[in-house]
GROMACS .gro file of C-alpha atoms in nm:
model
  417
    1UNK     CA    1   3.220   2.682   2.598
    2UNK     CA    2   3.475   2.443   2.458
    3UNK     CA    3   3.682   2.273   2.771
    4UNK     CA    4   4.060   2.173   2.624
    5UNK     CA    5   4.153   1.860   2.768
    6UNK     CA    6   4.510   1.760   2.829
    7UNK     CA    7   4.551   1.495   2.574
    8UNK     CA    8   4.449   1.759   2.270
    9UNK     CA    9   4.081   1.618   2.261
   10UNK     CA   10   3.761   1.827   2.304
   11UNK     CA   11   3.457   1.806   2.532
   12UNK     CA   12   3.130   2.087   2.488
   13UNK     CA   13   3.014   2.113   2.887
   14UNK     CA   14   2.653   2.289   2.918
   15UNK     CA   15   2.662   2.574   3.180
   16UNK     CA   16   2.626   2.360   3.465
   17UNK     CA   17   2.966   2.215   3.360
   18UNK     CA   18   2.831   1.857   3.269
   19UNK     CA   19   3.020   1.776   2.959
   20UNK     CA   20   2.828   1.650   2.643
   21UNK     CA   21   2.896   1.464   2.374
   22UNK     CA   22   3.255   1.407   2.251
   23UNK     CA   23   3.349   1.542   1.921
   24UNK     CA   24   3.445   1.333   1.625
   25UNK     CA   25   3.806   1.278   1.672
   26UNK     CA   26   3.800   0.930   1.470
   27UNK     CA   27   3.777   0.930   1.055
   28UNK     CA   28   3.609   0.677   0.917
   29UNK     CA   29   3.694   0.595   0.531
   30UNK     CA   30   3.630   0.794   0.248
   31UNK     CA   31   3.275   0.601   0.068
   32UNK     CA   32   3.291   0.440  -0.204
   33UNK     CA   33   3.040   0.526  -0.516
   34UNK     CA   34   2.683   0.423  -0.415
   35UNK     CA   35   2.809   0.266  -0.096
   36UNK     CA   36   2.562   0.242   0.165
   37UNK     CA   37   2.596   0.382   0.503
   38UNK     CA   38   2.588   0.045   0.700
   39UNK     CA   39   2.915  -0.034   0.487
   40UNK     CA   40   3.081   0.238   0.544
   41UNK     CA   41   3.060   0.108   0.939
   42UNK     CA   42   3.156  -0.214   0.883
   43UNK     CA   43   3.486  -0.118   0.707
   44UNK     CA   44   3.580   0.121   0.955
   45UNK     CA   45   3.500  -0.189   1.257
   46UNK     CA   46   3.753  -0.391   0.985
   47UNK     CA   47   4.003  -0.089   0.940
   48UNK     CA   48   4.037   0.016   1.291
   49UNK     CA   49   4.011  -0.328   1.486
   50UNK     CA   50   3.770  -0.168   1.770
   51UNK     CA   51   3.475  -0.328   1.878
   52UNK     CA   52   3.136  -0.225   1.779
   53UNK     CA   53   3.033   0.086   2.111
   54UNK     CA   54   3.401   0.174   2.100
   55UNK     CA   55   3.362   0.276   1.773
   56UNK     CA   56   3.012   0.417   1.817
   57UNK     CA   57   3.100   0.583   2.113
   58UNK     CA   58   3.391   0.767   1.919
   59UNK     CA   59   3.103   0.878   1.658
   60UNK     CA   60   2.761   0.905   1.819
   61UNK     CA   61   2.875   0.949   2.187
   62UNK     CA   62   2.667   0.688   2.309
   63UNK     CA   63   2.743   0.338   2.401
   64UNK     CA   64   2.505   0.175   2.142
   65UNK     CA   65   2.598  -0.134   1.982
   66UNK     CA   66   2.369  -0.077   1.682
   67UNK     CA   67   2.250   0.137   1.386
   68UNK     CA   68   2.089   0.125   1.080
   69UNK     CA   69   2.187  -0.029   0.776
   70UNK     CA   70   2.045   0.168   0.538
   71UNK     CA   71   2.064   0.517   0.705
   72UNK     CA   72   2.290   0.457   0.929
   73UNK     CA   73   2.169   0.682   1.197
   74UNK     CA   74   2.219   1.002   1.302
   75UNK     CA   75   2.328   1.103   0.911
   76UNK     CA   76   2.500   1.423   1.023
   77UNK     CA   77   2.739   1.311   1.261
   78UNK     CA   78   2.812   0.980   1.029
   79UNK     CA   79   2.880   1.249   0.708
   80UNK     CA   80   3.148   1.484   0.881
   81UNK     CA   81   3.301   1.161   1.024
   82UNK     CA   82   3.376   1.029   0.639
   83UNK     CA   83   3.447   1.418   0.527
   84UNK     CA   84   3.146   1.412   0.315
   85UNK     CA   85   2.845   1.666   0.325
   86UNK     CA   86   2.574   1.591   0.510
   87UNK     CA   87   2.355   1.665   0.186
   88UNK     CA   88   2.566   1.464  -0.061
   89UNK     CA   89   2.605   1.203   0.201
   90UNK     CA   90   2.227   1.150   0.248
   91UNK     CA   91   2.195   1.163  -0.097
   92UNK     CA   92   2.446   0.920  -0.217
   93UNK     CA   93   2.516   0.682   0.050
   94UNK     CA   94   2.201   0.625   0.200
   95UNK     CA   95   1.817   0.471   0.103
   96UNK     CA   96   1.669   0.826   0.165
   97UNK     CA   97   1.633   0.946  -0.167
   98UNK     CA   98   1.447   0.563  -0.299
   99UNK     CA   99   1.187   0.649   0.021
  100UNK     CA  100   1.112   1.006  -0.091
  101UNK     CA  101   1.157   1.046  -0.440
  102UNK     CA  102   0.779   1.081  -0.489
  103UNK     CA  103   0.690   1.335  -0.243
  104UNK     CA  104   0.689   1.703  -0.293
  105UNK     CA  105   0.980   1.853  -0.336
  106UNK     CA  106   0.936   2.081   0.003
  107UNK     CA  107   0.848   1.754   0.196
  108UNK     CA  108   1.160   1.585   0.060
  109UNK     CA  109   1.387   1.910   0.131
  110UNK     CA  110   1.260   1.867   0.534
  111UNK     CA  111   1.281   1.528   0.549
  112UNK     CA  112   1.682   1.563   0.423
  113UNK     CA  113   1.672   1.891   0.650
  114UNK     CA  114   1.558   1.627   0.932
  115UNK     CA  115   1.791   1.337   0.850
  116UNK     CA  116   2.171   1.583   0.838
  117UNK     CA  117   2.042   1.770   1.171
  118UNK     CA  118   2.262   1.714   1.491
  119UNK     CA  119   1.938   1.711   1.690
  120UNK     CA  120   1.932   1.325   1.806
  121UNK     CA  121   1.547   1.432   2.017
  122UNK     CA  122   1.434   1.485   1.648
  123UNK     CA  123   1.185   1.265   1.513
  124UNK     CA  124   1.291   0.941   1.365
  125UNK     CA  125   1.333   0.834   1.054
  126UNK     CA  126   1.286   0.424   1.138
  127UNK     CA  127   0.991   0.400   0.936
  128UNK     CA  128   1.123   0.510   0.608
  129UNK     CA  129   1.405   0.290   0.639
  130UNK     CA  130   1.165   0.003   0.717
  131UNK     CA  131   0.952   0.066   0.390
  132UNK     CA  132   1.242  -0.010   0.185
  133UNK     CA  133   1.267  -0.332   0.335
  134UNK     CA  134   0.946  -0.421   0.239
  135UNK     CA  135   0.979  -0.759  -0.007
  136UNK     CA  136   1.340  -0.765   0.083
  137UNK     CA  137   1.458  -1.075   0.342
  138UNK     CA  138   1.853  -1.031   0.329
  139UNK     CA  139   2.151  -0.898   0.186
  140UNK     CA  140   2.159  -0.923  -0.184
  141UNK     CA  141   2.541  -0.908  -0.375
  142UNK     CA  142   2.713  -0.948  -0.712
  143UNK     CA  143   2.939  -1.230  -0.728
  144UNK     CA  144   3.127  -1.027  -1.003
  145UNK     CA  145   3.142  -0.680  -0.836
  146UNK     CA  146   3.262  -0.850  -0.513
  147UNK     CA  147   3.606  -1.024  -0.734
  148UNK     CA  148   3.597  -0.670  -0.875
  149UNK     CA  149   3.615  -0.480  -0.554
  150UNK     CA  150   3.879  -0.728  -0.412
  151UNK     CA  151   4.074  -0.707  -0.696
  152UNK     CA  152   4.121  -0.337  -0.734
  153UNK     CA  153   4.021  -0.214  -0.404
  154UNK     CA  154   4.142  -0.499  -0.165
  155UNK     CA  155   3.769  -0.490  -0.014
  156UNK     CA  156   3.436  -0.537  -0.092
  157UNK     CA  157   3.138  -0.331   0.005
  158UNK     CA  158   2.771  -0.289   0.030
  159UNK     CA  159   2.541  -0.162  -0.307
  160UNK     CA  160   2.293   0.059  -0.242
  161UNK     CA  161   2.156  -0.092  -0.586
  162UNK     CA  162   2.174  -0.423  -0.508
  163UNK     CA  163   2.001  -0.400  -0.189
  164UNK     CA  164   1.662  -0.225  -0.321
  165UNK     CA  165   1.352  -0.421  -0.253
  166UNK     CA  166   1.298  -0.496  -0.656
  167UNK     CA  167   1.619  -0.588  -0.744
  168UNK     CA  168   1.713  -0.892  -0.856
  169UNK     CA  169   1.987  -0.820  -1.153
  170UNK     CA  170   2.335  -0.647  -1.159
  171UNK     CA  171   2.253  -0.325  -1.351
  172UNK     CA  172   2.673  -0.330  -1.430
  173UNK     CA  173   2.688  -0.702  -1.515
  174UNK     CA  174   2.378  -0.788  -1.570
  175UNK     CA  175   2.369  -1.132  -1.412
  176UNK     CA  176   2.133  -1.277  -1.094
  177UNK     CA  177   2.252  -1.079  -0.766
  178UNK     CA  178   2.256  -1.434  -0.475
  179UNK     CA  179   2.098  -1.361  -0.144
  180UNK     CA  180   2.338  -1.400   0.151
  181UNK     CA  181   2.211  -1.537   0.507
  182UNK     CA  182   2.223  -1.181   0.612
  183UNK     CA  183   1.850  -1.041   0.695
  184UNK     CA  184   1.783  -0.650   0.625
  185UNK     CA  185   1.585  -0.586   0.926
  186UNK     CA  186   1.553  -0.719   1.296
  187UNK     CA  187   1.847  -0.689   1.523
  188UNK     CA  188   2.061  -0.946   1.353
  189UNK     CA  189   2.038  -0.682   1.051
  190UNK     CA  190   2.132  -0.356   1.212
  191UNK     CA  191   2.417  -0.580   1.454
  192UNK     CA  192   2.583  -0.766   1.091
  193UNK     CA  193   2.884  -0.547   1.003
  194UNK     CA  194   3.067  -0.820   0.788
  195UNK     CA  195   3.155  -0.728   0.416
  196UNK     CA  196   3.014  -0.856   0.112
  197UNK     CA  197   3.289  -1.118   0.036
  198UNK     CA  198   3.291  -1.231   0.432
  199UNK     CA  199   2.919  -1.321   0.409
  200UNK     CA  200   2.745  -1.693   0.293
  201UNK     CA  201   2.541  -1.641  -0.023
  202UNK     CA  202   2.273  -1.881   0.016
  203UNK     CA  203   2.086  -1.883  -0.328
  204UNK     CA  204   2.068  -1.670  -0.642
  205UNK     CA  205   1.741  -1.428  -0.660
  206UNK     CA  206   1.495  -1.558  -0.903
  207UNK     CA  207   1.555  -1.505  -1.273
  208UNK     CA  208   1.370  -1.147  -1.430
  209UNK     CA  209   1.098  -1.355  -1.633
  210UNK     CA  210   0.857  -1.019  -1.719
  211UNK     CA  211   0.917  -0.725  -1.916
  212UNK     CA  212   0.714  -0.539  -1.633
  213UNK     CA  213   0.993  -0.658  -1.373
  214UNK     CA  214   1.286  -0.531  -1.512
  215UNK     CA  215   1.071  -0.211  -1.621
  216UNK     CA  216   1.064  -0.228  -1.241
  217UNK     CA  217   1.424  -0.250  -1.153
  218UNK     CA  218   1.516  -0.007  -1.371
  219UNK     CA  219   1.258   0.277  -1.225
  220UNK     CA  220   1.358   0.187  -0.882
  221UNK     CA  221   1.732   0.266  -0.936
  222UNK     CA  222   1.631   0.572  -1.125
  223UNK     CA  223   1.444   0.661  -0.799
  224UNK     CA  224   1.747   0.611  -0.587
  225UNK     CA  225   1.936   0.806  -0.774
  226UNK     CA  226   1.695   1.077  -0.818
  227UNK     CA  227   1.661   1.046  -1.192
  228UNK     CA  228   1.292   1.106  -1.183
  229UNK     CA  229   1.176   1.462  -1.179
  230UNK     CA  230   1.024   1.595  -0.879
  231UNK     CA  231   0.648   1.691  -0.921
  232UNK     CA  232   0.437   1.788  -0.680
  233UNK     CA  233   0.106   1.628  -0.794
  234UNK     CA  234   0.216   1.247  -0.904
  235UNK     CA  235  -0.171   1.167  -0.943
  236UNK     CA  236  -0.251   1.425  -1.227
  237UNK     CA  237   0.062   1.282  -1.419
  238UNK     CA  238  -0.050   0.887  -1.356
  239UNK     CA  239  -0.423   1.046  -1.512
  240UNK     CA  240  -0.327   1.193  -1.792
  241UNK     CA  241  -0.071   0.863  -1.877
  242UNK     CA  242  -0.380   0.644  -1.802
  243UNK     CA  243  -0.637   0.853  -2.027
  244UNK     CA  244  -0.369   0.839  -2.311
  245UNK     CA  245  -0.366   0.416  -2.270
  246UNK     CA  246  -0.770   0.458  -2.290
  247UNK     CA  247  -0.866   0.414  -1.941
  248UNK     CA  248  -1.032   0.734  -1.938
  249UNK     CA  249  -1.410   0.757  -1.931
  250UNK     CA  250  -1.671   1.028  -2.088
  251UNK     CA  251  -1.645   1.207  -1.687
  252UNK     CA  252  -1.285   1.285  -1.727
  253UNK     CA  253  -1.205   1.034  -1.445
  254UNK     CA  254  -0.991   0.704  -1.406
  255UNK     CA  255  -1.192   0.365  -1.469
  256UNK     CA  256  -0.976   0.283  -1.172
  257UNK     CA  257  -1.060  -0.078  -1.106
  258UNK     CA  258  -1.021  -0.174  -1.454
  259UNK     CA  259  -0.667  -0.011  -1.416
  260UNK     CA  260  -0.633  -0.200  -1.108
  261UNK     CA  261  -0.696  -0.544  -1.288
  262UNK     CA  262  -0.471  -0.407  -1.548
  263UNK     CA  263  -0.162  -0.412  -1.311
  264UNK     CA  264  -0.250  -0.750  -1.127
  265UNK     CA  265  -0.266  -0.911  -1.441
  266UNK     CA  266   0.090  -0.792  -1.546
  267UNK     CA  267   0.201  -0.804  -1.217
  268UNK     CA  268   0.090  -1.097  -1.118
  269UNK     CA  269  -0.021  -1.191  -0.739
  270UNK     CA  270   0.258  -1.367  -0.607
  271UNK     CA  271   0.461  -1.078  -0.687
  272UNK     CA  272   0.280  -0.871  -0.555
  273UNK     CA  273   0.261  -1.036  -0.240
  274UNK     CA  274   0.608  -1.056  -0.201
  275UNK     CA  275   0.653  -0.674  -0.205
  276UNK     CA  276   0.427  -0.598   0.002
  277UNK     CA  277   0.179  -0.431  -0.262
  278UNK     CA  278  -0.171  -0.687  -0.260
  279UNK     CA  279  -0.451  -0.555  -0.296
  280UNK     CA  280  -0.803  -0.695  -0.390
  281UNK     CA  281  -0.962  -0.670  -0.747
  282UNK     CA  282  -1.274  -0.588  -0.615
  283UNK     CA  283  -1.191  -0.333  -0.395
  284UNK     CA  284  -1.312   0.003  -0.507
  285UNK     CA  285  -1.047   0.174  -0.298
  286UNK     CA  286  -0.712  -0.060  -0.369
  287UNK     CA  287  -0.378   0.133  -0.388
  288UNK     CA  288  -0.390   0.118  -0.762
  289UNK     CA  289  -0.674   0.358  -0.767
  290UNK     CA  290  -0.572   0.590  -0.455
  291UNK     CA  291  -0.276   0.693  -0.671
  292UNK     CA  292  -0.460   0.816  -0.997
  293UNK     CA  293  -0.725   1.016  -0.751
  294UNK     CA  294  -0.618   1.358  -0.628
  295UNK     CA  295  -0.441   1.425  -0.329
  296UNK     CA  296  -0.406   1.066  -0.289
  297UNK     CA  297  -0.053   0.995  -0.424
  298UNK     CA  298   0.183   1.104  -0.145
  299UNK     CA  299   0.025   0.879   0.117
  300UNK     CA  300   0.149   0.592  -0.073
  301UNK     CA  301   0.502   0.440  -0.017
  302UNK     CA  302   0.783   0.493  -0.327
  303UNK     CA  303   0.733   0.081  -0.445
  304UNK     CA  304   0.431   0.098  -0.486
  305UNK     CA  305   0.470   0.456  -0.703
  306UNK     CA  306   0.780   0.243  -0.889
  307UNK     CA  307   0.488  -0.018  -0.982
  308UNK     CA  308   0.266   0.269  -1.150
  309UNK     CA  309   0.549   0.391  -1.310
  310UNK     CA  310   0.671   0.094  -1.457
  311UNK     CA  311   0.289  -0.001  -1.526
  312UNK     CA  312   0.213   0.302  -1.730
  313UNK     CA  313   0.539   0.293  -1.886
  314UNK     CA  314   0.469  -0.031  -2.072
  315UNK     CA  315   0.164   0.091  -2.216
  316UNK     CA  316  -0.046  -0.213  -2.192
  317UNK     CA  317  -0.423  -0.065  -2.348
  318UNK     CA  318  -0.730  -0.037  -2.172
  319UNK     CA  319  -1.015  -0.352  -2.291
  320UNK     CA  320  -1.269  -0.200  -2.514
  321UNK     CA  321  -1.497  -0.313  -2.286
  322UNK     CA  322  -1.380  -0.095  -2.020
  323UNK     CA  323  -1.674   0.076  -1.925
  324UNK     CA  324  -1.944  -0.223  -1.970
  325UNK     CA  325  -1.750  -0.313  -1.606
  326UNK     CA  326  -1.922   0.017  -1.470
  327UNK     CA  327  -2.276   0.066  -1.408
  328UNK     CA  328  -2.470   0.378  -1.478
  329UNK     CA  329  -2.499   0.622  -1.140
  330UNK     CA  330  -2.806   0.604  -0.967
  331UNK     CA  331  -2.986   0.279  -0.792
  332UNK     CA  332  -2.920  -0.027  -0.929
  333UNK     CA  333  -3.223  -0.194  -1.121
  334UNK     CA  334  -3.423  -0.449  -0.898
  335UNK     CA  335  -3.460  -0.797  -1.072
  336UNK     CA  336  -3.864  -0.742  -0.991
  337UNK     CA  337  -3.958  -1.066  -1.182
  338UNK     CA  338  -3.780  -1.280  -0.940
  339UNK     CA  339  -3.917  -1.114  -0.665
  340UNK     CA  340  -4.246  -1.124  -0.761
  341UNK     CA  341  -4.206  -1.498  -0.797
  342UNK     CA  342  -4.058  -1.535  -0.414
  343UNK     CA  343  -4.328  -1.303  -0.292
  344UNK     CA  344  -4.622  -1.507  -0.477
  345UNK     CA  345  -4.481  -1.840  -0.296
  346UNK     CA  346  -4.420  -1.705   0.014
  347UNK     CA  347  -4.784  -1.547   0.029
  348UNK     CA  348  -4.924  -1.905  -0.022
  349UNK     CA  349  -4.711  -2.047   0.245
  350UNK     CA  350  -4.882  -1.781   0.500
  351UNK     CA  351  -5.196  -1.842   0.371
  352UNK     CA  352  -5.206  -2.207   0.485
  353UNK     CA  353  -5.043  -2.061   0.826
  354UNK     CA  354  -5.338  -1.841   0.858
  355UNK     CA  355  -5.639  -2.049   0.767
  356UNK     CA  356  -5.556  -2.186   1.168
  357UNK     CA  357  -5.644  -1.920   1.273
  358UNK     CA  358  -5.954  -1.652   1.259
  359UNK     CA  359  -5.772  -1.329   1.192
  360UNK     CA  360  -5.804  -1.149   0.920
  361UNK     CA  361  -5.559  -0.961   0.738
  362UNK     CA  362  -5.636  -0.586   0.442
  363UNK     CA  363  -5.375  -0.642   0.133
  364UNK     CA  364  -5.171  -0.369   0.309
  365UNK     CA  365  -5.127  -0.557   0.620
  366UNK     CA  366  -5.025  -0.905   0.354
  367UNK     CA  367  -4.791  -0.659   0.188
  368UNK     CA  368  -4.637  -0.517   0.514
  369UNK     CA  369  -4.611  -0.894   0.598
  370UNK     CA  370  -4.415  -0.953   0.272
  371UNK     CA  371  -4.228  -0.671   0.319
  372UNK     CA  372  -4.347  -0.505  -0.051
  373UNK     CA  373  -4.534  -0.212   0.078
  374UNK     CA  374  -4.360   0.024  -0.073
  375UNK     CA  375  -4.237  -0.172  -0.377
  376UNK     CA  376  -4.522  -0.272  -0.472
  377UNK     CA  377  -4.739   0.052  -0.403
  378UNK     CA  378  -4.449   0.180  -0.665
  379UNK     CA  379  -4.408  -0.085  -0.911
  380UNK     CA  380  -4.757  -0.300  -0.883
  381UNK     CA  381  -4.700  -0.339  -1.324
  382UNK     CA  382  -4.390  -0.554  -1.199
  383UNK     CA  383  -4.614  -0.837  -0.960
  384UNK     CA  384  -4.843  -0.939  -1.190
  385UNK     CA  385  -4.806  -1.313  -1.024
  386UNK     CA  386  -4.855  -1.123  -0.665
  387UNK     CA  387  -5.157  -0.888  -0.833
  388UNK     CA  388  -5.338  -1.224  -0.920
  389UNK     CA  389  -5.286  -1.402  -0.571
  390UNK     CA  390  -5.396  -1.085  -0.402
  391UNK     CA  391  -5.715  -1.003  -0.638
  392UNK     CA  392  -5.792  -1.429  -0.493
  393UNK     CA  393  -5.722  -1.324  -0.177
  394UNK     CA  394  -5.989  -1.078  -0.135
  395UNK     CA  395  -6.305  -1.335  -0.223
  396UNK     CA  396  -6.197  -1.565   0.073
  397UNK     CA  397  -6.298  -1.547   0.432
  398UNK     CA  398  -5.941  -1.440   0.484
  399UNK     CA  399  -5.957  -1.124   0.366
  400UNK     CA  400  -6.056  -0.817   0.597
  401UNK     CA  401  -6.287  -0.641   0.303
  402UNK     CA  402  -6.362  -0.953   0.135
  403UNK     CA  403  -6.606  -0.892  -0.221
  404UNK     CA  404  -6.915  -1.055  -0.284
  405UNK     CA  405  -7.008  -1.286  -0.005
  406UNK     CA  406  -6.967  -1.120   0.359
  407UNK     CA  407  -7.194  -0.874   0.418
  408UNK     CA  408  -7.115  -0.567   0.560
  409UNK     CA  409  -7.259  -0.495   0.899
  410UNK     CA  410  -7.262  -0.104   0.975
  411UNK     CA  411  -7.326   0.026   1.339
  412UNK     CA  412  -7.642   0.252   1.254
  413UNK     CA  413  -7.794  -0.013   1.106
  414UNK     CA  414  -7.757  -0.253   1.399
  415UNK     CA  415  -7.909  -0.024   1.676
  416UNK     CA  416  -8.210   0.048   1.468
  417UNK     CA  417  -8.307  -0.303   1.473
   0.00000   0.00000   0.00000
């Protein structure tokens, strides 16, 4: 039951009458559009003067001196502490949405379900908010939002927009977003609660220089803001795209690789690299294909989806000569000629090993040598260098059943005389 305490406040005690948490007694300011959650922290540590576990203490109840960036842990409590919904909080002031927008719509409803709950022994949600930090090193800003923000609002504050791993323009102003000296992850990251205008900008981001890349930004902010439809099977949508751009073959499936050399081309590697999305061009199973094969799709992270997306959406064609890259099912044809030569010259080399010694050897027993028992048995049309050198082989005193000269000696025979 609720215990009044004599300053107005409230504790929750458990039965045994230790007391819990407290609740939220302190407001933190009202977000501002697309604000992320670590800056919504940050403001409050400037409005309020407190340190850092004083202030987390009044929210969380614990003395941490930390919390994410991005999410900006336990979601819940942080929402009723702005006045905000738990839902529209998640939804508008945090990552979440970027790291989930392409998984089924019931797996996205319990990860948000997960995120807003109260229920800090819940499992974590660390690793989502470290895959959208993947190909991102620090703290990217708009020189022109932040004179905009001090101008009107008398602060600046943190873009969820500007701090998505692909980003690298203002989608307002359209000009280079700089990199501050602020990194996105570690504990420097999640123990930085200075605003935009406070921090060093080191160096602008690199210039967009491909179609492809700002086909890139622009899916990734419509993934933030949950402007792609939800679908449940992302694979059988990238399929169909990719049969349309003629990478379809006469089975109905994906000529996958040729798909993936598709994208690295556009892409290019260094790219590619840097977000965390390599993968080899002669890999059968590189991410590229896993996401056009079923059931594959939601086991791979949102950038990489953002990269199909952007990929399919600039409609570069299959080659013509897509499916000369494939070979037809079954074995792969042996190059028998060359074999045949290798055998021939390796028979000749044992031959001179053997005339040391007074073995003899059957043409099975030379083949099992050569290791062409079965090859040859199969394909003896295919040796005709090997067919010579063994029909020689059988006149000379190497051979076990040699023709012509050695006469056979048969037991009967021998005890009659």
């Amino acid at each position: 039951m609720p215990c009044p305490r004599q300053d107005g406040r409230t504790r929750v005690r458990y039965a045994s009458g230790r007391a819990t948490r407290p609740c939220i007694v302190l407001l933190l300011p009202k977000p501002y559009p697309d604000e992320v959650a670590g800056s919504i922290l940050a403001r409050a540590l400037f409005h309020t003067g407190l340190p850092v576990k004083r202030l987390f203490w009044s929210i969380y109840g614990s003395r941490r001196s930390n919390a994410s960036f991005f999410l900006g842990s336990d979601i819940g409590r942080l929402a009723l502490a702005t006045g905000s919904s738990p839902v529209e909080f998640v939804l508008e002031h945090t990552m979440l949405p970027y790291a989930i927008a392409f998984l089924p719509p019931a797996e996205q409803a319990r990860i948000i379900e997960k995120a807003i709950s109260l229920d800090t022994s819940s499992e974590s949600l660390s690793s989502i908010a470290k895959s959208v930090t993947v190909g991102s090193r620090y703290r990217r800003i708009c020189a022109s939002c932040v004179q905009e923000d001090l101008g009107l609002l008398g602060e600046s504050y943190w873009r969820r927009a500007h701090l998505l791993p692909m980003s690298r323009t203002c989608a307002t102003h359209g000009i280079e977003l700089l990199e501050t000296d602020i990194p996105v992850g570690g504990s420097r990251g999640t123990r930085n609660f200075v605003m935009p205008h406070q921090a060093k900008a080191a160096r602008p981001c690199p210039p967009v220089a491909k179609e492809i890349e700002r086909l890139v930004e622009r899916v990734g902010l419509e993934a933030l803001h949950r402007s792609i439809p939800q679908n449940e099977n992302w694979s059988h949508v990238y399929k169909l795209r990719a049969c349309e751009l003629g990478y379809g073959m006469p089975s109905g499936d994906v000529a996958s690789a040729a798909l993936a050399r598709g994208m690295a081309n556009e892409f290019g590697l260094d790219f590619l690299v840097k977000h965390g999305a390599r993968f080899s061009r002669a890999a059968t199973s590189s991410w590229p294909a896993l996401l056009v094969r079923p059931d594959s799709a939601p086991n791979v992270s949102a950038t990489r989806h953002v990269f199909m997306h952007a990929f399919l959406r600039l409609g570069v064609r299959a080659p013509e000569q897509v499916l000369q890259t494939y070979k037809r099912p079954g074995k792969a044809p042996r190059n028998l000629s060359s074999t045949d030569e290798e055998a021939t010259r390796r028979f000749r080399e044992f031959q001179e090993v053997w005339k040391q010694s007074s073995r003899r050897f059957t043409v099975r027993e030379v083949l099992e040598v050569l290791g062409l028992a079965q090859t040859y048995r199969h394909h003896y049309v295919e040796f005709p260098s090997l067919r010579a050198a063994l029909r020689v082989f059988r006149y000379t005193e190497l051979a076990e059943r040699q023709i012509g000269r050695r006469k056979r000696v048969y037991a009967s025979s021998a005890k009659r005389k």
